[in-house]
Coordinates of C-alpha atoms and ligand atoms in Angstrom, one line a residue:
X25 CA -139.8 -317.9 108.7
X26 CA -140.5 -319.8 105.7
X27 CA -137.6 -321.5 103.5
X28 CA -137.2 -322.4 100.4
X29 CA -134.4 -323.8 98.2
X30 CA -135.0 -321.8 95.7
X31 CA -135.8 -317.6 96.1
X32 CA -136.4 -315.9 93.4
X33 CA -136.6 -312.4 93.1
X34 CA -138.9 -310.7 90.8
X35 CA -141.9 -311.8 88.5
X36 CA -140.5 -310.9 85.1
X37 CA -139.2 -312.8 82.3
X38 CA -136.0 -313.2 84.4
X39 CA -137.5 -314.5 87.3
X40 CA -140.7 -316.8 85.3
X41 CA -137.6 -318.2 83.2
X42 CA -135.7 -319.5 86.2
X43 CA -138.5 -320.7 87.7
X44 CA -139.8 -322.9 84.4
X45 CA -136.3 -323.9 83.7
X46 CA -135.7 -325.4 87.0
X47 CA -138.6 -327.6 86.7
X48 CA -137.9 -328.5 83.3
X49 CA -135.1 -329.7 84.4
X50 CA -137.0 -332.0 86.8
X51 CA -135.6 -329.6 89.6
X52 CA -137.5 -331.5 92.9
X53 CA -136.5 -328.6 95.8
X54 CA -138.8 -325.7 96.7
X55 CA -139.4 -322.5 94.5
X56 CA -140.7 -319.2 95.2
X57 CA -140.7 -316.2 93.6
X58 CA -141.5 -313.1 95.7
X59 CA -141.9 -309.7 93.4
X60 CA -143.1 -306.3 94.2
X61 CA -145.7 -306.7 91.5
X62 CA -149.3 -307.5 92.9
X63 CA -150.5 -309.5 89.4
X64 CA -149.5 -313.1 88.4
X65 CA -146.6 -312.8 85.6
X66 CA -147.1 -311.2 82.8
X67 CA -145.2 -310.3 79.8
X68 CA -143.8 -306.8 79.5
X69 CA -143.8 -306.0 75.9
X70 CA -147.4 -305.5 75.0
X71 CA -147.5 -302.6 78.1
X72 CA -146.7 -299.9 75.4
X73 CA -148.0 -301.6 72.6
X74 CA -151.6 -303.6 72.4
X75 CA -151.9 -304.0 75.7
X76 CA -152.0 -299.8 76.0
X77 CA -154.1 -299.5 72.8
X78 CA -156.6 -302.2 74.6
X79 CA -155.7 -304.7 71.4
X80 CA -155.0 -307.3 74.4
X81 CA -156.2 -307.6 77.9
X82 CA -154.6 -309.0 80.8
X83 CA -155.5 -312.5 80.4
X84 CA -153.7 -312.4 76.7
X85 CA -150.2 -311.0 78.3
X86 CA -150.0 -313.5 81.3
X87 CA -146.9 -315.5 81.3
X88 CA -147.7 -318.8 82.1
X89 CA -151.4 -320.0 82.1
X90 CA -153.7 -320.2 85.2
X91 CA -153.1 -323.1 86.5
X92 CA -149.2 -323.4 85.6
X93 CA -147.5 -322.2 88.9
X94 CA -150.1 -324.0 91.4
X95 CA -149.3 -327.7 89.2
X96 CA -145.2 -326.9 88.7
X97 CA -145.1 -326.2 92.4
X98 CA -143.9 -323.0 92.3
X99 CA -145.3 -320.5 95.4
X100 CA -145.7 -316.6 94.0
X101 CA -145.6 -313.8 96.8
X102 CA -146.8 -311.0 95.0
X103 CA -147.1 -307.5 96.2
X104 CA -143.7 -308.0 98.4
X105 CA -140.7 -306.0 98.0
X106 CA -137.4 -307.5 98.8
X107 CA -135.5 -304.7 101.2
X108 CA -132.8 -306.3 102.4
X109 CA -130.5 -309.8 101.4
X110 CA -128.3 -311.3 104.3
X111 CA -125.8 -313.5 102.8
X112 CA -124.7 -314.9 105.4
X113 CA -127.7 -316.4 106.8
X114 CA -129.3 -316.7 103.7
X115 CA -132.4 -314.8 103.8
X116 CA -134.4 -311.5 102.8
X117 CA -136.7 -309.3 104.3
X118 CA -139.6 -307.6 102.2
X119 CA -140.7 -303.8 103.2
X120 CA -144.5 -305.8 104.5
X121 CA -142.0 -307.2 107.5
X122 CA -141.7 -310.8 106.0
X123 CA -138.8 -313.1 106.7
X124 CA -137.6 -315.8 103.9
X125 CA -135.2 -317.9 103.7
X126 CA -133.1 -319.4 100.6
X127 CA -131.2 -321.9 99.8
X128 CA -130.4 -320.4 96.7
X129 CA -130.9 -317.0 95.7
X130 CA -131.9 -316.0 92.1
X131 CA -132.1 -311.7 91.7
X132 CA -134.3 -310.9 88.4
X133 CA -135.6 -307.5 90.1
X134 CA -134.9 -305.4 86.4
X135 CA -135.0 -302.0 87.0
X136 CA -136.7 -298.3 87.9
X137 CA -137.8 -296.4 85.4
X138 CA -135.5 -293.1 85.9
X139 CA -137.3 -290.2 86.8
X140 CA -137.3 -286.4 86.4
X141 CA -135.8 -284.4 88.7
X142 CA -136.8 -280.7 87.4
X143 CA -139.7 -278.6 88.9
X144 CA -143.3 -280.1 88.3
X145 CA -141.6 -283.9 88.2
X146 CA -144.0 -284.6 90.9
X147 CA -147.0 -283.1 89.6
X148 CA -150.4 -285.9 88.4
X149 CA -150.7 -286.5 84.9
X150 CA -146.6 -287.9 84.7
X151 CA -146.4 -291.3 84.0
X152 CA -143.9 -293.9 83.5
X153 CA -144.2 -297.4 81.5
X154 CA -143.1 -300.7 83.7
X155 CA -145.8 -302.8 84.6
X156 CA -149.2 -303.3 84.0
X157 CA -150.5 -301.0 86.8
X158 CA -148.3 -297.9 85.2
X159 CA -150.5 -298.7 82.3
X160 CA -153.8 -299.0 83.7
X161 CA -153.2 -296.0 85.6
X162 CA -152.2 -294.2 82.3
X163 CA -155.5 -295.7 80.5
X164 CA -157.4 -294.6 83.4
X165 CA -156.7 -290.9 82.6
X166 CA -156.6 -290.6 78.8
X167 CA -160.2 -289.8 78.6
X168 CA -158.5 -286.4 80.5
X169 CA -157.3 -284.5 77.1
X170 CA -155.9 -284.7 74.1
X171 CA -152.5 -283.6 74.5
X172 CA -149.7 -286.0 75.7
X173 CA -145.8 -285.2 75.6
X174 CA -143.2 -287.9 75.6
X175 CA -139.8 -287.5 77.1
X176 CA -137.2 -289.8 75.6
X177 CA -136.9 -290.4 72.4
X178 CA -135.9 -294.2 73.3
X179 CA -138.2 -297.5 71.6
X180 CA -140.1 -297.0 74.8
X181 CA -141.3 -293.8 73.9
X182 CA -141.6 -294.5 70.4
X183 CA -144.3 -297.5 71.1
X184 CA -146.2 -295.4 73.4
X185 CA -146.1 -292.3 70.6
X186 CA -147.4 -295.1 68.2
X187 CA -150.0 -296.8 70.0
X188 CA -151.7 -293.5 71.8
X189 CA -151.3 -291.8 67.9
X190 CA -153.3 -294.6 67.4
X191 CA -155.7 -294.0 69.5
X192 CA -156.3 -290.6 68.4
X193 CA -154.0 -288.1 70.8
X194 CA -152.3 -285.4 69.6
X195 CA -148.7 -286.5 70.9
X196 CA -145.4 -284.8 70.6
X197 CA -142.0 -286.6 71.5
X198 CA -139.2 -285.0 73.1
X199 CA -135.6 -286.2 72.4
X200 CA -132.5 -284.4 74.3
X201 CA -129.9 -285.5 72.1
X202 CA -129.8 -284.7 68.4
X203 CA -131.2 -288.4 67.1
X204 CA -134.2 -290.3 68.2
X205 CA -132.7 -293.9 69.4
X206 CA -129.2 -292.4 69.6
X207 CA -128.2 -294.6 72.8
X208 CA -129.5 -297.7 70.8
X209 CA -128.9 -297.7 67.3
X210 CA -127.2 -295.7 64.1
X211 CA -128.1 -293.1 62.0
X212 CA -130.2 -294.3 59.6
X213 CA -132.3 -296.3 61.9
X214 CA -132.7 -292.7 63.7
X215 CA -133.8 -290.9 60.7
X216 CA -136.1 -293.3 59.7
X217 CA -137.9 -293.6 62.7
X218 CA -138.1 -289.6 62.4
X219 CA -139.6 -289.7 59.1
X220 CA -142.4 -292.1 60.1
X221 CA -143.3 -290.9 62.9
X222 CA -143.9 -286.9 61.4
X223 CA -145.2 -288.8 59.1
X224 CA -148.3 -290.5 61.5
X225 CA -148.3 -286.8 62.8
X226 CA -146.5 -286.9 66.0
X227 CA -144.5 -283.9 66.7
X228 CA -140.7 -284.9 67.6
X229 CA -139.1 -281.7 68.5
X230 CA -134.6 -283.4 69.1
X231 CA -132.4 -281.5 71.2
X232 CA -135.2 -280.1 73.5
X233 CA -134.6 -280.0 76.8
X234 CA -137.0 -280.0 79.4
X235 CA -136.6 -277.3 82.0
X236 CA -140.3 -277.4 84.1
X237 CA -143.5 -279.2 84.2
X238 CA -146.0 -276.6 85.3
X239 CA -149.2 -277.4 86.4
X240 CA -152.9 -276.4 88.4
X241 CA -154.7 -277.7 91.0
X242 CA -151.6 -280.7 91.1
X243 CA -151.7 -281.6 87.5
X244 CA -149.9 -281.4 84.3
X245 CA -151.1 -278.7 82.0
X246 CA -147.8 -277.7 80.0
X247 CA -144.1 -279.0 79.5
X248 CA -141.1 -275.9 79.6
X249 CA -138.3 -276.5 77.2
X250 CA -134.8 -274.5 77.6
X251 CA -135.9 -272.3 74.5
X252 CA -138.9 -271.0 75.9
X253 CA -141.2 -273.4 74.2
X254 CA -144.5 -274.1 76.5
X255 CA -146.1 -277.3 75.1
X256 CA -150.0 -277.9 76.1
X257 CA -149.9 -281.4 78.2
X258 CA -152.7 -283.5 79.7
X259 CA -150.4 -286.1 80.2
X260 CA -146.8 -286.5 80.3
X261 CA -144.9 -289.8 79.9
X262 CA -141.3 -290.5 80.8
X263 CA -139.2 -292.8 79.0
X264 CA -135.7 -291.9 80.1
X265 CA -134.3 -294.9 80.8
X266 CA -134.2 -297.5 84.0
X267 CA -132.0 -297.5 86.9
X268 CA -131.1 -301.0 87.9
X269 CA -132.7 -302.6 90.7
X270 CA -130.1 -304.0 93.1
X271 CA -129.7 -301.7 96.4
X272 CA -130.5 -304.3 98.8
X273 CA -127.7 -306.8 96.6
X274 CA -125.4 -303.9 96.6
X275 CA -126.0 -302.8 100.3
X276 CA -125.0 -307.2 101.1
X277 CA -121.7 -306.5 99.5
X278 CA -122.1 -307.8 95.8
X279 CA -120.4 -305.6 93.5
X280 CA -122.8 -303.5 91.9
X281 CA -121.0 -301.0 89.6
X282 CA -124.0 -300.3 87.2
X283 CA -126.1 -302.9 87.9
X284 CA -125.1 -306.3 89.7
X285 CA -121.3 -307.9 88.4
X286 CA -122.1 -311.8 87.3
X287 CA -120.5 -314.3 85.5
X288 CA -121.3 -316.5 82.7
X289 CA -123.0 -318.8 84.9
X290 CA -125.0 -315.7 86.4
X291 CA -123.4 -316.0 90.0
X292 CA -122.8 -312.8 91.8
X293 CA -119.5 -312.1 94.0
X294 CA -122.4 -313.4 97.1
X295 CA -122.2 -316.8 97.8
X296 CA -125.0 -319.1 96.4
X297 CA -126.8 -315.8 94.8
X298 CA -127.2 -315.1 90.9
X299 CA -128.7 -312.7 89.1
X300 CA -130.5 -312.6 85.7
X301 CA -132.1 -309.9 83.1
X302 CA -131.8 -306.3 83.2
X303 CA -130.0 -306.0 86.4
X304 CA -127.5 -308.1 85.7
X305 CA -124.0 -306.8 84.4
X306 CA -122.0 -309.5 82.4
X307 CA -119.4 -310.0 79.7
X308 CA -121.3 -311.0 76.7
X309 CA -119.6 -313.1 74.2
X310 CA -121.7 -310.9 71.4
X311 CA -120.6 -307.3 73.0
X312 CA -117.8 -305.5 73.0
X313 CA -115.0 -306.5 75.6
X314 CA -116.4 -304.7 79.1
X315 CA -119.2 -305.9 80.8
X316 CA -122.3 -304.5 79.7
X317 CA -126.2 -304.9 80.7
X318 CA -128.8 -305.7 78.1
X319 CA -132.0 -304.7 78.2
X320 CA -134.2 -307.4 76.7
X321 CA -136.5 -310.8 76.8
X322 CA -134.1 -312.5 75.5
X323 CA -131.7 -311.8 77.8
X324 CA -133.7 -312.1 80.7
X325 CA -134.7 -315.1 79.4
X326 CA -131.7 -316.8 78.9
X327 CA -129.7 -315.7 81.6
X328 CA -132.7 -316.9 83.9
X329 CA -132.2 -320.4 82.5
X330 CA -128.3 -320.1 82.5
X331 CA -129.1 -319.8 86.3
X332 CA -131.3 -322.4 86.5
X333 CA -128.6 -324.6 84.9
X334 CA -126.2 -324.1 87.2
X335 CA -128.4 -324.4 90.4
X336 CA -129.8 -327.8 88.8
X337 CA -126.2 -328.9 88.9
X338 CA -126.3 -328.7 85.1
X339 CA -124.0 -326.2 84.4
X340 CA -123.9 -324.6 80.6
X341 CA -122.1 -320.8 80.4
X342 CA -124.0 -318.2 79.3
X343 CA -123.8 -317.7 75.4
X344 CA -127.0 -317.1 73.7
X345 CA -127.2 -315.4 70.7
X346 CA -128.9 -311.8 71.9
X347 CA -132.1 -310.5 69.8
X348 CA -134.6 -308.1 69.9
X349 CA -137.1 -306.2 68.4
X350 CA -139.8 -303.5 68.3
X351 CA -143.3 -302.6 67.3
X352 CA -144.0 -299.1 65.7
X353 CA -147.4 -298.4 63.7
X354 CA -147.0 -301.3 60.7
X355 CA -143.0 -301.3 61.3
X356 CA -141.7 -304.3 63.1
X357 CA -137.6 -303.9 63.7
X358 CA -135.7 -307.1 64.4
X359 CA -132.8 -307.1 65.8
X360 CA -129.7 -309.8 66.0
X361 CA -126.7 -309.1 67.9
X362 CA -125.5 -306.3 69.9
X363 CA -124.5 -303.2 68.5
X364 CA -122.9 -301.6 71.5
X365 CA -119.6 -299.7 70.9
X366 CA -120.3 -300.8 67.0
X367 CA -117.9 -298.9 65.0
X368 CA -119.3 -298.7 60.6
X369 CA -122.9 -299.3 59.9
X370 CA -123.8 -300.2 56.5
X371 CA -127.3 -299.6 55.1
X372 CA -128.7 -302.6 53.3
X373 CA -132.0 -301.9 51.3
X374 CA -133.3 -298.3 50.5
X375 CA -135.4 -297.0 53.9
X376 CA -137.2 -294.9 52.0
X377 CA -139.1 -298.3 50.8
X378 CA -140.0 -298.9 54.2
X379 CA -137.8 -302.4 53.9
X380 CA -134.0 -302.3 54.7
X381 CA -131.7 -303.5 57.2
X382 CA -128.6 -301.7 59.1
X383 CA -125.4 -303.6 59.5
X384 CA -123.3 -303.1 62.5
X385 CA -119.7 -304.1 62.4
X386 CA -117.5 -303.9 65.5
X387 CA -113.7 -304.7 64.4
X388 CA -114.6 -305.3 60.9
X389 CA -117.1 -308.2 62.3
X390 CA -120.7 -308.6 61.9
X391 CA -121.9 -307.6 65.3
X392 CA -125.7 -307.0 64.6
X393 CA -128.7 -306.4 62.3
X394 CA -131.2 -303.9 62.6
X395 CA -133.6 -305.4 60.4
X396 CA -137.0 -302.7 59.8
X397 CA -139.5 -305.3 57.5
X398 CA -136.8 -307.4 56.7
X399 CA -137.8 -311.0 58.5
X400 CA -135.4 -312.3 55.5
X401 CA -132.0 -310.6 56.6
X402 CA -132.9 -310.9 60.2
X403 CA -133.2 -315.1 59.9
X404 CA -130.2 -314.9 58.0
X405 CA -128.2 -312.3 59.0
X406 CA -128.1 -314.4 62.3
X407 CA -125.0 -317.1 61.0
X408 CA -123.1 -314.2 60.4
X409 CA -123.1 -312.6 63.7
X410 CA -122.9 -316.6 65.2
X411 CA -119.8 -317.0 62.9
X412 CA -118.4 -313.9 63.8
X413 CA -117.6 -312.9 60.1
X414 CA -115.6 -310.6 58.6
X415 CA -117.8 -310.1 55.3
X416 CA -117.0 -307.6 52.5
X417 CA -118.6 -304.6 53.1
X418 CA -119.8 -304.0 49.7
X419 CA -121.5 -307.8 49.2
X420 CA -123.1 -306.8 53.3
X421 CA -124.6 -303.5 51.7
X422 CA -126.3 -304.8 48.6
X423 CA -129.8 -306.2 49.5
X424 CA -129.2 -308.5 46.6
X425 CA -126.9 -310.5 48.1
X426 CA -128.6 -313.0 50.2
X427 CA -127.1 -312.8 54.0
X428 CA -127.0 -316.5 54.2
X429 CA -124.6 -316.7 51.2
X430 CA -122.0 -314.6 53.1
X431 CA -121.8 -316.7 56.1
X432 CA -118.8 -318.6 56.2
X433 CA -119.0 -322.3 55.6
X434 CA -116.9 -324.8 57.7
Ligands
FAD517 C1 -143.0 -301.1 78.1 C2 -141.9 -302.0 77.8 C3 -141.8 -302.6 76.5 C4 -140.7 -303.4 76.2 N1 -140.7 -304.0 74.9 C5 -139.7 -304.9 74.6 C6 -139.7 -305.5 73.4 O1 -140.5 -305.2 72.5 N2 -138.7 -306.4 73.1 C7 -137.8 -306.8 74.1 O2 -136.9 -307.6 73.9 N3 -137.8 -306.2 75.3 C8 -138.7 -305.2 75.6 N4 -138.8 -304.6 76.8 C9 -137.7 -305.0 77.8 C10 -138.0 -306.2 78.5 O3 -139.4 -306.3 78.9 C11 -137.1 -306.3 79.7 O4 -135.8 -306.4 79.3 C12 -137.4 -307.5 80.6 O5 -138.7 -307.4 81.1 C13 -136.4 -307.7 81.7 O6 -136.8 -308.8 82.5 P1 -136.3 -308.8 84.0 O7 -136.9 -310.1 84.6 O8 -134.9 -308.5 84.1 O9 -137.0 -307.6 84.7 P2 -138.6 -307.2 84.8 O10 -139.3 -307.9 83.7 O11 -138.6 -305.7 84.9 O12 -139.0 -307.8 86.2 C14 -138.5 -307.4 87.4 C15 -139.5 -307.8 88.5 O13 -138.9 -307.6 89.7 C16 -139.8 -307.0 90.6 N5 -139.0 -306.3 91.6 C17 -138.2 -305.2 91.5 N6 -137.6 -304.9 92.6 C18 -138.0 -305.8 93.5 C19 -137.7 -306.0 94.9 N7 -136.9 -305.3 95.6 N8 -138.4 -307.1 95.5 C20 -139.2 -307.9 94.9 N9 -139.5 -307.7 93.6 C21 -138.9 -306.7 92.9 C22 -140.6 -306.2 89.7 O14 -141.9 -305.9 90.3 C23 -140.8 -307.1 88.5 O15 -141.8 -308.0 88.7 C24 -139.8 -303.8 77.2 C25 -139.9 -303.2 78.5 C26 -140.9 -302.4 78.8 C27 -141.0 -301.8 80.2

């Protein structure tokens, strides 16, 4: 059995962050990070934006550079899923039959993209967008028709309606609810991204529900909606959301209510385990007041080095400012906060420029910027969800107000 004082699970942003941070810290014990994923890290991101249009190739996306894990010492078992944690003697099993042991155990395993569940879910032709073999396998089969349907309505969806409208496919986007983003932003930002992308000629149909996928010869040829609607598909993509990955934590005994419970130094109920990224449930100082799980780089990120902190005996809480963003046709949003159970968004700019920002305020406080090419508001609009301000709401809506000019001075 091999041992090593540091495990890591997962090859993402989560799991590369831990890893650098430790040795940045001049960290001198072992490190490995085992991960389902078969290539060297890479960087999510691009996988529904110029990495699926072919604007970037592997080597462009890695996370580190070649040589980087071989001279920081860190060993990379790739292509080995973790199956099972025992806590008690501190080691994991992978499903290829491996046995490894930790001294410390850092979980960065994200999530599952969710999956239908309705007739045809199972058919070729559906895809989903996680990691860089979803996408080859997706790029592998465009040359199959013209005619792809999205499910989910989400920014996931959205990039890969942009970048494959880019590359010529007739694509229509289907959104349950009545909004596009609904789960992830307000209104306006909704409607906007509606506009644009009828506008690019993608056909969002909201409130369709998907009843069947029916198919010949075991692939996709059209999508069923509840009103009767049969839409033409040569390929289907599913962006419904991710399950978190954390049944083998969960089957040890850590708490796992919707992903795995940590606290602000990312330690799980399990002794001498942690958890970082997408799987990870926490109490965010910028959210609302229940734990919640963000879904980003920067969380992954940062909660990877909050980890690495605390296993380097250098403890700092988790408290990083959260931020985002996302690439649609020319339209990059920015996002600084977290909106969750926001309560009063004010619209900052006119969107039918193209250039305006959404401001979210939870309890009468700035809790975050949606920023759509507004690189101005998103810098500035970032001391006022810091200070935690409560701003008037008129100065907040008038774009010529500088954001920097309403954040409190001490
Ligand atoms: C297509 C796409 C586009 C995105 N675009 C953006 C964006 O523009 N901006 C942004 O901020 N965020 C974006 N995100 C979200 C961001 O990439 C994620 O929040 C981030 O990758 C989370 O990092 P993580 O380390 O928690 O998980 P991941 O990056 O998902 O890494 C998890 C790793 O764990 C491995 N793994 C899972 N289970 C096991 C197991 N049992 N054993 C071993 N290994 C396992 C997986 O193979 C994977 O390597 C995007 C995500 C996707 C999929």
């Amino acid at each position: 059995m091999s041992l090593y004082d540091v495990l890591i699970v997962g090859s993402g942003h989560g799991g590369v962050s831990t890893a650098s941070t430790l040795r940045h810290l001049d960290y001198q014990g072992s490190i490995a990070i085992v991960s389902a994923d078969a290539d060297e890290p890479y960087e999510r991101p691009p996988l529904s934006k110029d990495y699926l249009t072919g604007d970037k190739d592997f080597h462009s996306i890695h996370a580190r550079g070649p040589a980087f894990w071989q001279e920081k010492g860190v060993d990379l078992i790739l292509g080995e899923t973790v199956g099972a944690v025992d806590p008690e003697a501190h080691k994991v099993t992978t499903a290829g039959g491996k046995t490894i042991g930790y001294g410390n155990l850092v979980w960065a395993a994200g999530g599952e993209p969710r999956r239908l569940t309705c007739d045809g879910h199972d058919l070729g032709g559906l895809h989903t967008i996680r990691s860089r073999a979803d996408v080859d396998r997706l790029r592998g089969e465009l040359g199959r028709g013209e005619h792809v349907v999205v499910i989910g309505g989400g920014y996931i969806g959205l990039e890969a309606a942009a970048s494959l409208t880019k590359l010529g496919k007739h694509v229509t986007v289907l959104e349950a609810l009545d909004r596009l983003l609904a789960r992830v932003a307000a209104r306006p930002i909704s409607d906007f991204f509606l506009d644009q992308h009828r506008s690019h000629g993608v056909d969002v149909r909201l409130g369709a529900a998907v009843t069947c996928i029916e198919g010949e010869n075991g692939r996709v040829t059209r999508v069923l909606l509840a009103d009767g609607t049969a839409l033409p598909a040569d390929i289907v993509i599913v962006g419904i959301g991710i399950q978190p990955h954390v049944a083998a934590l969960q089957s040890a005994g850590a708490e796992c209510p919707n992903g795995v419970r940590v606290d602000e130094h990312c330690r799980t109920t399990l002794t001498d385990v942690y958890a970082a990224g997408d799987c990870a449930l926490h109490q965010n100082s910028f959210g609302p007041d229940r734990p919640v799980r963000v879904e980003s780089v920067q969380n992954a990120a940062d909660q990877g080095a909050t980890a690495a902190h605390h296993i380097a005996g250098q403890p700092v809480a988790y408290a990083a400012t959260p931020w985002f963003w996302s690439n649609q046709y020319d339209l990059k949003l920015q996002t600084i906060g977290l909106n969750t159970d926001f309560d009063e968004a004010l619209v900052r700019g006119d969107p039918t420029g193209g250039r305006f920002s959404v401001v979210y305020l939870r309890e009468g406080r700035v809790a975050a910027l949606d920023c759509v090419n507004m690189v101005k508001d998103y810098v500035q609009g970032r001391g006022l969800i810091e200070s935690r301000a409560m701003v008037d709401r008129a100065a907040l809506a008038d774009p010529a107000v500088p954001l920097k000019s309403l954040v409190p001075q001490e």
